[in-house]
XYZ file of N, CA and C in Angstrom:
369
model
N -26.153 5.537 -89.672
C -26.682 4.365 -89.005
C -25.523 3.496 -88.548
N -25.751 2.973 -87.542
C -24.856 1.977 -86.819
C -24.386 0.473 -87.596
N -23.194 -0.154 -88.033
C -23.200 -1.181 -88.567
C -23.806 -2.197 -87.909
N -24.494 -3.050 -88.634
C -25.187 -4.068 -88.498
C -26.310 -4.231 -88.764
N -27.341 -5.154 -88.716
C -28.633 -5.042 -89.419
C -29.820 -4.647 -88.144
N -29.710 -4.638 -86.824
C -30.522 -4.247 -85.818
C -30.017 -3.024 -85.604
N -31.742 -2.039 -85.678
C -31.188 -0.598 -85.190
C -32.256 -0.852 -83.463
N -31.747 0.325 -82.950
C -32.118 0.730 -81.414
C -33.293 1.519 -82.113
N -34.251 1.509 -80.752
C -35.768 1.778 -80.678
C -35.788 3.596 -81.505
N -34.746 3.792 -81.031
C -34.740 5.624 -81.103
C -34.398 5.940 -82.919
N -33.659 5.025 -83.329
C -33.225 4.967 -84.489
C -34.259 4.907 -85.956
N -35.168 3.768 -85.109
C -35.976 2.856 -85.940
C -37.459 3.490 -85.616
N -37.659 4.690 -84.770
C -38.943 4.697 -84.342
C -39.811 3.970 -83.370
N -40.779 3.683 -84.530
C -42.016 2.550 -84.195
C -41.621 0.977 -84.558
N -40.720 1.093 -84.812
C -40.202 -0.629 -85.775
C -39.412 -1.354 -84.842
N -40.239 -2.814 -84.849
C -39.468 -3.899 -83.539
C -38.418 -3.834 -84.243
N -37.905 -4.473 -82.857
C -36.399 -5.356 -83.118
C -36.331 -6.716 -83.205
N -36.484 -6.749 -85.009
C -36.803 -8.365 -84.746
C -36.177 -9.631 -84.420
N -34.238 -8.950 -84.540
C -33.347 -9.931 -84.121
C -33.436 -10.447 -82.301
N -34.288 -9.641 -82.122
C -34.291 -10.136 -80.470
C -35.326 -11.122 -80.254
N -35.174 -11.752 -79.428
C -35.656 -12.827 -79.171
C -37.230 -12.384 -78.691
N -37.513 -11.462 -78.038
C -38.882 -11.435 -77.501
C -39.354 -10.410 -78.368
N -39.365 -10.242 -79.414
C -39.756 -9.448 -80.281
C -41.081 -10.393 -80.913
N -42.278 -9.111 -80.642
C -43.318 -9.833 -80.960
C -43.807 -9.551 -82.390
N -42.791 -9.177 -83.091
C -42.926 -9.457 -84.535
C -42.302 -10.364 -85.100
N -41.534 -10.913 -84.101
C -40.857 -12.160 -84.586
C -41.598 -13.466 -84.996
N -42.861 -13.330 -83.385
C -43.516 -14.476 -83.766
C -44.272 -14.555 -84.929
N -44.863 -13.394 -84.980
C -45.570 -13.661 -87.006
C -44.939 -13.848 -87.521
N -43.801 -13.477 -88.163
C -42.623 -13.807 -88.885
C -42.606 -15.560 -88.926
N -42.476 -15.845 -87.761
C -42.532 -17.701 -87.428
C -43.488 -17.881 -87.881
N -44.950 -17.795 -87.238
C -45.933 -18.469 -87.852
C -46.972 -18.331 -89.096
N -46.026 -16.841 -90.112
C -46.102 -17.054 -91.541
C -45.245 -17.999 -92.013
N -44.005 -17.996 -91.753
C -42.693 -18.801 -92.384
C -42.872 -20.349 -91.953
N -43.896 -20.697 -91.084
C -43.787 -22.378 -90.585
C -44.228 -23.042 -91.605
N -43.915 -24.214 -91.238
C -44.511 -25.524 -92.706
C -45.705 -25.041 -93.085
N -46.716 -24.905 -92.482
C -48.262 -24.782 -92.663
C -48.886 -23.256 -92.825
N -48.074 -22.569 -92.350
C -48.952 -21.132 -92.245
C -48.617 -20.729 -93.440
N -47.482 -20.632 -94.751
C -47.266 -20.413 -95.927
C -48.514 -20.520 -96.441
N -48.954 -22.031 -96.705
C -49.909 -22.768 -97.474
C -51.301 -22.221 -96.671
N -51.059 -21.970 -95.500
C -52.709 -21.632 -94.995
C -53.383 -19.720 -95.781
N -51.794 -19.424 -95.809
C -52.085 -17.649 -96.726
C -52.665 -18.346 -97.788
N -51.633 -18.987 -98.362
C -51.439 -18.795 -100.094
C -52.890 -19.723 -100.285
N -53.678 -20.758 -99.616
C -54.763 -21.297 -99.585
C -56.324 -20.118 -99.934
N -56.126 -19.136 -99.024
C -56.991 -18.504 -98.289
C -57.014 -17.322 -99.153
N -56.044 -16.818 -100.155
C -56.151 -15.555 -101.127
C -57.381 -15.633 -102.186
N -57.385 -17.041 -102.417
C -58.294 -16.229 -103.750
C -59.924 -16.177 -103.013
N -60.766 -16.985 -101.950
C -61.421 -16.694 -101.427
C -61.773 -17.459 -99.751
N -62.623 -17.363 -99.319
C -62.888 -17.743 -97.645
C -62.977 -19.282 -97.887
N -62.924 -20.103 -96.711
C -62.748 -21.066 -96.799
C -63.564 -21.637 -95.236
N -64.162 -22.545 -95.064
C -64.357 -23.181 -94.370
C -63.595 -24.509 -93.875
N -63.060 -24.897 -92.701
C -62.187 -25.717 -92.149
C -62.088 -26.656 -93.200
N -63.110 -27.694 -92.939
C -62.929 -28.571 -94.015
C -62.165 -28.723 -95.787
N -63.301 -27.320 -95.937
C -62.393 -26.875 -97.277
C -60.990 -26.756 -97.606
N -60.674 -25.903 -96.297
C -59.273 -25.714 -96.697
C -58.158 -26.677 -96.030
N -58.808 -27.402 -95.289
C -58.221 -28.909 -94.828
C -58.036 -29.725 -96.159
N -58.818 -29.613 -97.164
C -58.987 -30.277 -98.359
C -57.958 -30.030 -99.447
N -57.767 -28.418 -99.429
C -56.927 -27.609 -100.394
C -55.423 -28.081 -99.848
N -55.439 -28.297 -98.866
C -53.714 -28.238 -98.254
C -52.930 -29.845 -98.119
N -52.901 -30.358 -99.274
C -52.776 -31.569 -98.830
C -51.579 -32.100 -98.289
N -51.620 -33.178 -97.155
C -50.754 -33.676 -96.164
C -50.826 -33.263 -94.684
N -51.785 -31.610 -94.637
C -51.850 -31.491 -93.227
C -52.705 -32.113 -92.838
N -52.552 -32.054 -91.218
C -53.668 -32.915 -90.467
C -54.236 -32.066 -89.555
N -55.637 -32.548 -88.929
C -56.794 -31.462 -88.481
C -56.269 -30.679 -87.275
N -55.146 -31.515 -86.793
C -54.333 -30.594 -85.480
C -53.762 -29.654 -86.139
N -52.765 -29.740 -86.935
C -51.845 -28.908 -87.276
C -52.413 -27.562 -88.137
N -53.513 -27.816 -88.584
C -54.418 -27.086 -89.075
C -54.963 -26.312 -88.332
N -55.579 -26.664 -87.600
C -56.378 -25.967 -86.009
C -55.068 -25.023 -85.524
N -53.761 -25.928 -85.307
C -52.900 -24.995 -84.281
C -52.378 -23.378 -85.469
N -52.237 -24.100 -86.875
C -51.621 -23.152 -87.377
C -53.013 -21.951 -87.319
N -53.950 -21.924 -87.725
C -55.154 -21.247 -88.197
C -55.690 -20.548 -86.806
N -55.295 -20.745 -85.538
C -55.344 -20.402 -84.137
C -53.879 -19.057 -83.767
N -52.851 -19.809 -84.341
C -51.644 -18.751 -84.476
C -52.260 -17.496 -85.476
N -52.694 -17.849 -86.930
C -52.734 -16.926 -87.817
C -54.174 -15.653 -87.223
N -55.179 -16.509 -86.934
C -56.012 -15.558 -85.901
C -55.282 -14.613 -84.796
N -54.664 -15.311 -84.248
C -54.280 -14.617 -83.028
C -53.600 -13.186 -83.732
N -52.551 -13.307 -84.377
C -52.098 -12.391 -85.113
C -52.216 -11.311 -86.155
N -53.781 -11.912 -86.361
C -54.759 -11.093 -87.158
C -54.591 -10.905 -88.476
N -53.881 -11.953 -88.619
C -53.823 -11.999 -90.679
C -54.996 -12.685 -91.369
N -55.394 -14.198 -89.770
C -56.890 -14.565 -90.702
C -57.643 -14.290 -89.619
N -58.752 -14.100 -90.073
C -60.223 -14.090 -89.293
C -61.260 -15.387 -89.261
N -61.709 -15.574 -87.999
C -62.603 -17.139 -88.306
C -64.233 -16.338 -87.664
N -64.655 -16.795 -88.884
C -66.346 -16.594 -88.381
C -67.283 -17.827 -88.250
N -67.634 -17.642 -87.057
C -68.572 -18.863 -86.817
C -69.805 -18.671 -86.775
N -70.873 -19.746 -87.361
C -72.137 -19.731 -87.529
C -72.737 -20.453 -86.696
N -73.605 -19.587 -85.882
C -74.715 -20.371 -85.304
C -75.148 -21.687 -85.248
N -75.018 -22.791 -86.096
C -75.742 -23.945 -86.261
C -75.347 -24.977 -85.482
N -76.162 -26.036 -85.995
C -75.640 -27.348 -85.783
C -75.705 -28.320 -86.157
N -73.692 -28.903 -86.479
C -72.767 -28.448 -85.524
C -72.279 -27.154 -86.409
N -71.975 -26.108 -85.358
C -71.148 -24.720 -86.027
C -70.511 -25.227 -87.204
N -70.272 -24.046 -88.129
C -69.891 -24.012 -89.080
C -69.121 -23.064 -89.113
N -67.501 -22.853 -89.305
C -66.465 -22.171 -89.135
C -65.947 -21.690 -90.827
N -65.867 -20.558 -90.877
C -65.043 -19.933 -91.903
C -64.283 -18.745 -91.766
N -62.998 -19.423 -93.020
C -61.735 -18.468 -92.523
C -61.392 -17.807 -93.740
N -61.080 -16.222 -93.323
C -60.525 -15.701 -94.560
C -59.041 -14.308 -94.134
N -58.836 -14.005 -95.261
C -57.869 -13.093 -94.683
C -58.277 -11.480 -94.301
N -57.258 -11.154 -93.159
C -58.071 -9.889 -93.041
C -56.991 -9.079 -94.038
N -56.912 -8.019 -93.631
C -56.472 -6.760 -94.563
C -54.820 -7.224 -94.545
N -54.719 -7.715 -93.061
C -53.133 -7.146 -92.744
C -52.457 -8.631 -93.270
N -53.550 -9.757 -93.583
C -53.245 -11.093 -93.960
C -53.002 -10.967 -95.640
N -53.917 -9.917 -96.362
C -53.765 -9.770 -97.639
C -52.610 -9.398 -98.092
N -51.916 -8.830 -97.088
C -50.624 -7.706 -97.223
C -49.291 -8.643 -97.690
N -49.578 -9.564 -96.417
C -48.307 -9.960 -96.300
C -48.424 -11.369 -97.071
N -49.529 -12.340 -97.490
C -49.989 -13.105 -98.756
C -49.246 -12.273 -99.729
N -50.031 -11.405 -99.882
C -49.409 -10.785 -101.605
C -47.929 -11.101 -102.062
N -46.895 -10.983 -100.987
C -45.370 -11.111 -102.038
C -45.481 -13.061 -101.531
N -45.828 -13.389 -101.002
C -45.521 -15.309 -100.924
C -46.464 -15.742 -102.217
N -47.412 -15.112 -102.752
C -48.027 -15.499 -104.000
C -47.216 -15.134 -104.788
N -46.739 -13.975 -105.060
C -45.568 -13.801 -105.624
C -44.273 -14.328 -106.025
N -43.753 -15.294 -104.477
C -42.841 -15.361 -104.591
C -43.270 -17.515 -105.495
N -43.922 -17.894 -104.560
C -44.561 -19.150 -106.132
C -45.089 -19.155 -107.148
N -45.221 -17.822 -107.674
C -45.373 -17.463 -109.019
C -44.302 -18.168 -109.769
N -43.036 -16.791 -109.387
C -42.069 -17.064 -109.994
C -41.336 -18.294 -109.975
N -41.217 -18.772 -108.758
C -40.804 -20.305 -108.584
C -41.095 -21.453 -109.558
N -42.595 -21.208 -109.648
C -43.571 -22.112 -110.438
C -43.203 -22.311 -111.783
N -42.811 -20.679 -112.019
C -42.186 -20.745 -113.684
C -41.198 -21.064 -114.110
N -40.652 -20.872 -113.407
C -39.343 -21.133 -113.227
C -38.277 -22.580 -113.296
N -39.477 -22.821 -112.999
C -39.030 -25.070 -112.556
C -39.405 -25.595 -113.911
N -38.588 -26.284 -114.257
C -38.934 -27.042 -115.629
C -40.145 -27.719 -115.910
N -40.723 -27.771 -116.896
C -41.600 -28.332 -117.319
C -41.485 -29.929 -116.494
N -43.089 -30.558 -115.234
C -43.490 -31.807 -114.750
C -43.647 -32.702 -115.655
N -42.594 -33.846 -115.292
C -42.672 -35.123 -116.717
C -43.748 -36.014 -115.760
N -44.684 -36.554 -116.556
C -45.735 -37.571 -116.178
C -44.895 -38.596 -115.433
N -45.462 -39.428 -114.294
C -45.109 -40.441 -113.316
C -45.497 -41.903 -114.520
């Protein structure tokens, strides 16, 4: 293999190149790793959630940033939003398969974090 950490298409197969800029695995990469899309996985693992709900679970975001992140994570197909008939609609979001995948090591990785940090002294 060639030094450096980017291989060529022929090298790598089927596998982007994610150091390049128009690499469209890059953008998931971004909009798992952004302020909000972390917390919108790690929110959404243990079960489905409806907007509100998980507007509730995530505290400090706001209903934009929520909407934009949860619009990225759809698009990319890690969450799924199902909407209900009513009124007003009723929206719920959960992860799909390929959202479970890549959740699994960020739960992981605040596991260990979690334990890791000294015992919280009361305010």
């Amino acid at each position: 293999m060639k030094e450096g950490a980017q291989l060529t298409q022929a090298e790598a197969g089927n596998r982007y190149e994610v150091f390049h800029t128009d690499c469209p695995a890059r953008d998931v990469v971004d909009h798992v790793t952004s302020r909000w899309g972390i917390w919108v996985l790690i929110s959404l693992r243990s079960n489905d959630l409806r907007f509100h709900e998980l507007r509730e679970s995530i505290h400090g975001i706001s209903e934009k940033m929520l909407a934009q992140t949860l619009r990225a994570l759809v698009q990319d197909g890690l969450v799924w939003r199902e909407v209900e008939p009513t009124t007003p609609p009723q929206v719920t979001y959960g992860l799909s398969e390929f959202g479970q995948e890549v959740s699994e090591p960020l739960t992981d990785l605040f596991n260990r974090i979690t334990q890791r940090l000294p015992p919280r002294t009361p305010r």
